[in-house]
Amino acid sequence: MKYADWPLSAPVNLTWEVTHQCNLKCIHCLSSSSVESPGELDEAECRAIVDQLATLKVFEINFGGGEPLLKDYFLPLLRYIHTRGIVTCISTNGTVLTDEAVACFTGNPLVNVQVSLDGATPEVNDRIRGQGTFHRIIKGIERLAGKNIPLSINTVVTSLNFMQLSQLKEMAGSYGASLRVSRFRPSGRARDSWEMLRLNPEQLRGLSDWLGDDPSILTGDSFFSISQDGRRHLGLDMCGACKMTCCIDPCGFVYPCAFMQEREFCGGNLRETTFKDIWDNSAAFQYFRQLEPEACRKCPRFNSCRGGCPAVAYFVSRDLNSADPECLINWSRDISAAPPLEGK
């Protein structure tokens, strides 16, 4: 039975990019963030959206950007969301934390915080996130550590930091945090750095084996297509876009996910229609619920990954019916071993 035959009445969680403004200019930024976009939602509009999401019983909102803490109304909005009983996860670069923000997060059962760090050393992290950012990010992590805040360090896995993943896990543990890894995908500014930062087949094999050996590593997105079957029980076995999740951008446009913010995939704008109408009736969302890439339907692993990540497939081939090029089946035939990660 296809997912489209039993759609949820609302997403379990969604990503909300509250601003494109950012004080960093990371070379793999999914949204090319740097400055605030014209027409970003104001606080009253955001509160009205929160009311809709609460009525629909959305469980969690994952906030990103840009840097959400640069939005002047973000903390008041966060407090309002918590009065509606919605769990929140805040993705921050850790460099603009204030005493008010730390106090808002501390001991709050509805808050999780993830800080982005893309290397265990300044030499690696700063090539991706900018000169001097490693030490600034570490200072931010130190401000959050030991404060009764569920904390994770989030690393986008690239060819530059692949060999430091075990070091990053150790570093996270030293702060009482978990390590969460994200796939590198060619959206936003990452399209320009895709060929330089993408993993090669040997590294993909190494990553897959490493994840299979360590269930404590958090993987919040589409690693199912590059993971061994032993890790399957830890998360989805298909893309969750328009099924379990979606994305709201800073101007109120709703997309299947944060990595597919293309106008042809837009479900609508929350200034013009309701979230429920977009979720239930958008042609783009209905299409994604039925998406089964033609290139994958006869694959022996089809029931394990349903075609993998459409965002990677689309931005590499411009074709949603093509396979995720990093799916295990596409590279495992030719790779028998990979170099071990440092510290393993």
XYZ file of C-alpha atoms in Angstrom:
344
model
C 0.000 0.000 0.000
C 1.366 3.403 -0.945
C 1.741 6.131 1.647
C -0.715 8.264 -0.353
C -3.423 5.781 0.640
C -3.061 6.613 4.335
C -1.724 10.176 4.700
C -1.392 11.725 8.154
C -3.726 14.608 8.913
C -0.680 16.750 9.788
C 3.097 16.384 9.879
C 4.676 14.882 12.980
C 7.343 17.562 12.817
C 8.360 20.275 10.418
C 11.296 22.530 9.697
C 10.715 26.262 9.994
C 13.378 28.567 8.637
C 12.471 31.804 10.372
C 15.050 33.960 8.614
C 17.659 33.916 5.880
C 19.795 36.283 7.948
C 23.036 34.718 9.163
C 26.301 36.012 10.570
C 28.218 33.177 8.860
C 28.483 32.170 5.223
C 29.091 28.417 5.256
C 30.006 26.935 1.895
C 27.462 24.099 2.282
C 24.499 26.232 3.439
C 21.275 24.620 2.226
C 19.527 27.984 1.817
C 22.396 30.302 0.817
C 21.695 32.353 3.942
C 23.473 35.625 4.610
C 21.001 38.520 4.755
C 17.352 38.837 5.734
C 15.006 38.343 2.788
C 12.438 41.030 1.873
C 8.976 40.054 3.060
C 9.889 37.731 5.926
C 6.980 36.906 8.240
C 6.402 39.203 11.219
C 5.765 37.981 14.749
C 1.978 38.217 14.544
C 1.942 36.165 11.348
C 4.203 33.561 12.954
C 1.952 33.282 16.008
C -1.050 32.739 13.762
C 0.806 29.917 12.009
C 1.692 28.399 15.393
C -2.021 28.429 16.307
C -2.783 26.465 13.137
C -0.029 23.938 13.840
C -1.165 23.495 17.441
C -4.760 22.880 16.314
C -3.473 20.210 13.929
C -1.451 18.660 16.791
C 1.954 19.003 15.164
C 4.354 17.474 17.677
C 7.628 19.288 16.963
C 8.981 22.325 15.139
C 12.651 22.292 14.119
C 13.902 25.847 13.797
C 16.696 26.776 11.430
C 17.619 29.476 8.998
C 19.805 31.388 8.599
C 20.544 31.818 12.248
C 17.224 31.849 14.148
C 18.675 33.691 17.148
C 19.266 36.739 14.933
C 15.512 37.174 14.451
C 14.459 39.808 16.981
C 11.184 38.093 17.868
C 12.504 34.538 17.960
C 12.664 34.033 21.727
C 9.193 35.532 22.367
C 7.859 33.337 19.554
C 9.555 30.305 21.097
C 7.931 30.992 24.455
C 4.554 31.318 22.773
C 5.034 27.987 21.007
C 5.757 26.342 24.333
C 2.478 27.643 25.768
C 0.822 25.658 22.983
C 2.629 22.499 24.069
C 4.745 22.037 20.927
C 8.249 20.587 21.256
C 11.009 22.626 19.608
C 14.496 21.956 18.314
C 16.710 24.961 17.685
C 19.547 24.663 15.168
C 22.121 27.362 15.837
C 25.721 28.056 14.897
C 26.371 28.805 18.564
C 28.152 32.114 17.979
C 25.356 34.532 18.902
C 24.014 32.960 22.087
C 22.831 35.465 24.700
C 22.161 35.038 28.414
C 18.453 35.366 27.606
C 18.608 32.541 25.076
C 20.510 30.225 27.423
C 18.004 30.966 30.201
C 15.102 30.262 27.817
C 16.579 26.869 26.945
C 17.712 25.810 30.421
C 15.571 23.155 32.077
C 12.852 23.560 29.456
C 11.319 20.152 28.647
C 10.076 21.441 25.282
C 13.519 22.495 24.010
C 16.303 20.623 22.243
C 19.341 22.477 20.930
C 21.737 21.403 18.209
C 24.887 23.366 17.482
C 26.498 23.096 14.058
C 30.176 22.166 13.998
C 31.842 20.780 10.881
C 35.197 19.602 12.113
C 37.030 18.450 15.218
C 39.799 20.949 14.500
C 39.868 24.579 13.361
C 41.669 23.566 10.163
C 38.716 21.446 9.004
C 35.740 23.315 10.453
C 36.921 26.740 9.348
C 37.318 25.661 5.724
C 33.570 25.044 5.722
C 32.133 27.560 8.180
C 34.636 30.417 7.957
C 37.900 31.554 9.504
C 37.839 31.670 13.292
C 34.453 29.990 13.660
C 35.711 26.824 15.389
C 36.671 28.575 18.610
C 33.557 30.754 18.571
C 31.329 27.694 18.142
C 33.118 25.839 20.948
C 32.518 28.810 23.261
C 28.828 28.574 22.422
C 28.763 24.847 23.186
C 30.496 25.533 26.511
C 27.758 28.043 27.399
C 25.088 25.381 26.859
C 26.866 22.393 28.401
C 25.823 21.319 31.886
C 22.704 23.489 31.854
C 20.067 20.716 31.736
C 19.554 21.347 28.024
C 19.241 18.351 25.662
C 22.213 19.144 23.432
C 23.675 17.711 20.257
C 26.502 18.701 17.963
C 25.393 18.523 14.344
C 27.918 17.751 11.630
C 27.209 17.694 7.909
C 29.356 14.801 6.713
C 31.704 15.859 3.916
C 34.940 14.670 2.366
C 36.765 17.184 4.574
C 35.491 15.983 7.963
C 34.740 12.320 7.239
C 37.925 11.111 8.960
C 37.117 13.157 12.081
C 33.704 11.686 12.866
C 34.963 9.574 15.766
C 36.793 12.602 17.166
C 33.619 14.635 16.871
C 31.695 11.977 18.780
C 34.311 12.097 21.554
C 34.170 15.874 21.613
C 30.375 15.870 21.840
C 30.521 13.382 24.712
C 32.963 15.595 26.614
C 30.249 18.270 26.697
C 27.485 15.838 27.639
C 26.093 16.098 24.118
C 25.203 13.619 21.397
C 26.640 13.669 17.893
C 24.099 14.100 15.130
C 25.244 13.710 11.541
C 23.495 15.096 8.480
C 23.921 14.196 4.836
C 25.574 16.711 2.577
C 23.101 17.572 -0.174
C 23.451 19.887 -3.184
C 20.915 22.570 -2.365
C 21.498 26.265 -1.784
C 25.166 27.243 -1.675
C 26.089 23.563 -1.458
C 25.449 23.209 -5.183
C 28.672 25.119 -5.817
C 30.676 22.929 -3.417
C 29.023 19.566 -4.209
C 31.879 18.104 -6.238
C 34.471 19.211 -3.702
C 32.658 18.097 -0.532
C 30.654 15.019 -1.541
C 31.767 11.628 -0.233
C 33.368 9.165 -2.627
C 32.227 5.513 -2.687
C 34.922 4.376 -0.257
C 33.896 7.056 2.213
C 30.217 6.207 1.807
C 31.023 2.595 2.645
C 33.047 3.684 5.666
C 30.232 5.934 6.846
C 27.662 3.187 6.405
C 29.767 0.718 8.390
C 30.477 3.271 11.116
C 26.803 4.088 11.544
C 25.946 0.401 11.578
C 28.411 -0.192 14.411
C 27.216 2.697 16.587
C 23.475 3.139 17.205
C 24.150 6.084 19.539
C 24.882 8.383 16.589
C 21.818 10.464 15.757
C 20.798 10.674 12.100
C 17.890 12.997 11.620
C 17.414 12.709 7.888
C 17.786 10.441 4.879
C 20.605 8.134 5.941
C 18.262 5.176 5.450
C 19.355 4.937 1.817
C 23.055 4.620 2.686
C 22.675 2.560 5.880
C 22.948 -1.163 6.397
C 19.706 -2.963 7.193
C 20.745 -3.461 10.821
C 20.140 0.235 11.494
C 16.711 0.254 9.866
C 14.754 0.171 13.140
C 16.218 3.499 14.223
C 14.257 5.641 11.780
C 12.247 5.993 8.600
C 12.801 3.671 5.663
C 11.654 6.279 3.152
C 11.746 9.999 2.477
C 9.449 11.743 4.949
C 8.749 14.808 2.783
C 4.999 15.555 2.634
C 4.388 12.370 4.621
C 5.818 13.048 8.070
C 7.354 16.460 7.591
C 7.646 19.607 5.447
C 9.304 23.024 5.536
C 8.091 26.605 6.053
C 10.433 29.251 4.676
C 10.978 32.762 6.119
C 8.330 34.292 3.835
C 5.603 31.725 4.544
C 6.062 29.451 1.535
C 5.630 25.740 2.322
C 7.834 23.113 0.658
C 8.203 19.321 0.886
C 11.449 19.671 2.832
C 14.209 22.160 3.566
C 16.323 20.745 0.726
C 13.646 21.132 -1.955
C 12.833 24.817 -1.783
C 12.190 25.166 -5.491
C 9.119 27.038 -6.720
C 7.898 24.049 -8.748
C 7.632 22.089 -5.481
C 5.956 24.856 -3.456
C 2.661 23.844 -1.862
C 1.441 27.382 -1.255
C 1.933 30.430 0.931
C 0.536 30.778 4.450
C -0.359 34.415 3.812
C -2.818 33.204 1.190
C -4.153 29.889 2.487
C -4.142 27.672 5.561
C -1.524 25.135 6.476
C -4.174 22.404 6.477
C -5.237 23.245 2.927
C -1.626 23.044 1.733
C -0.998 19.775 3.578
C -4.212 18.137 2.391
C -4.655 19.509 -1.109
C -1.421 20.833 -2.596
C -0.676 19.168 -5.929
C 3.046 19.169 -5.119
C 2.489 17.436 -1.786
C 0.179 14.837 -3.300
C 2.804 14.130 -5.958
C 5.527 13.540 -3.362
C 3.317 11.146 -1.415
C 3.059 8.916 -4.455
C 6.658 9.304 -5.628
C 8.306 5.978 -6.393
C 11.248 6.684 -8.724
C 11.092 4.614 -11.886
C 14.815 3.893 -11.646
C 14.290 2.161 -8.289
C 11.110 0.109 -8.585
C 12.882 -3.129 -9.545
C 15.738 -2.665 -7.098
C 16.064 -5.405 -4.438
C 16.362 -2.708 -1.760
C 13.325 -0.740 -2.882
C 11.316 -1.653 0.213
C 14.225 -0.500 2.366
C 14.601 3.028 1.032
C 11.846 3.765 -1.537
C 14.291 5.543 -3.813
C 16.372 7.340 -1.226
C 16.563 11.131 -1.018
C 14.661 12.919 -3.825
C 16.584 16.131 -3.147
C 19.930 14.557 -4.025
C 18.450 12.750 -7.027
C 16.790 15.916 -8.321
C 19.688 18.327 -7.944
C 22.163 15.888 -9.471
C 20.016 14.742 -12.403
C 17.093 17.254 -12.471
C 14.840 14.197 -12.519
C 12.717 13.014 -9.584
C 12.398 9.607 -11.222
C 16.111 8.957 -10.928
C 17.734 7.166 -7.997
C 19.545 8.730 -5.078
C 23.131 8.521 -6.427
C 24.468 7.792 -2.935
C 22.092 4.906 -2.245
C 23.952 1.853 -0.991
C 22.997 -0.217 -4.038
C 24.647 2.280 -6.387
C 28.112 2.101 -4.901
C 28.343 -1.106 -2.858
C 28.842 -3.369 -5.891
C 32.296 -1.957 -6.503
C 33.531 -1.316 -2.989
C 34.721 -4.098 -0.717
C 36.468 -2.092 1.991
C 37.124 1.420 3.183
C 39.755 3.031 5.401
C 38.720 3.058 9.072
C 37.721 6.299 10.742
C 40.228 7.813 13.155
C 39.829 6.496 16.655
C 37.972 3.360 15.561
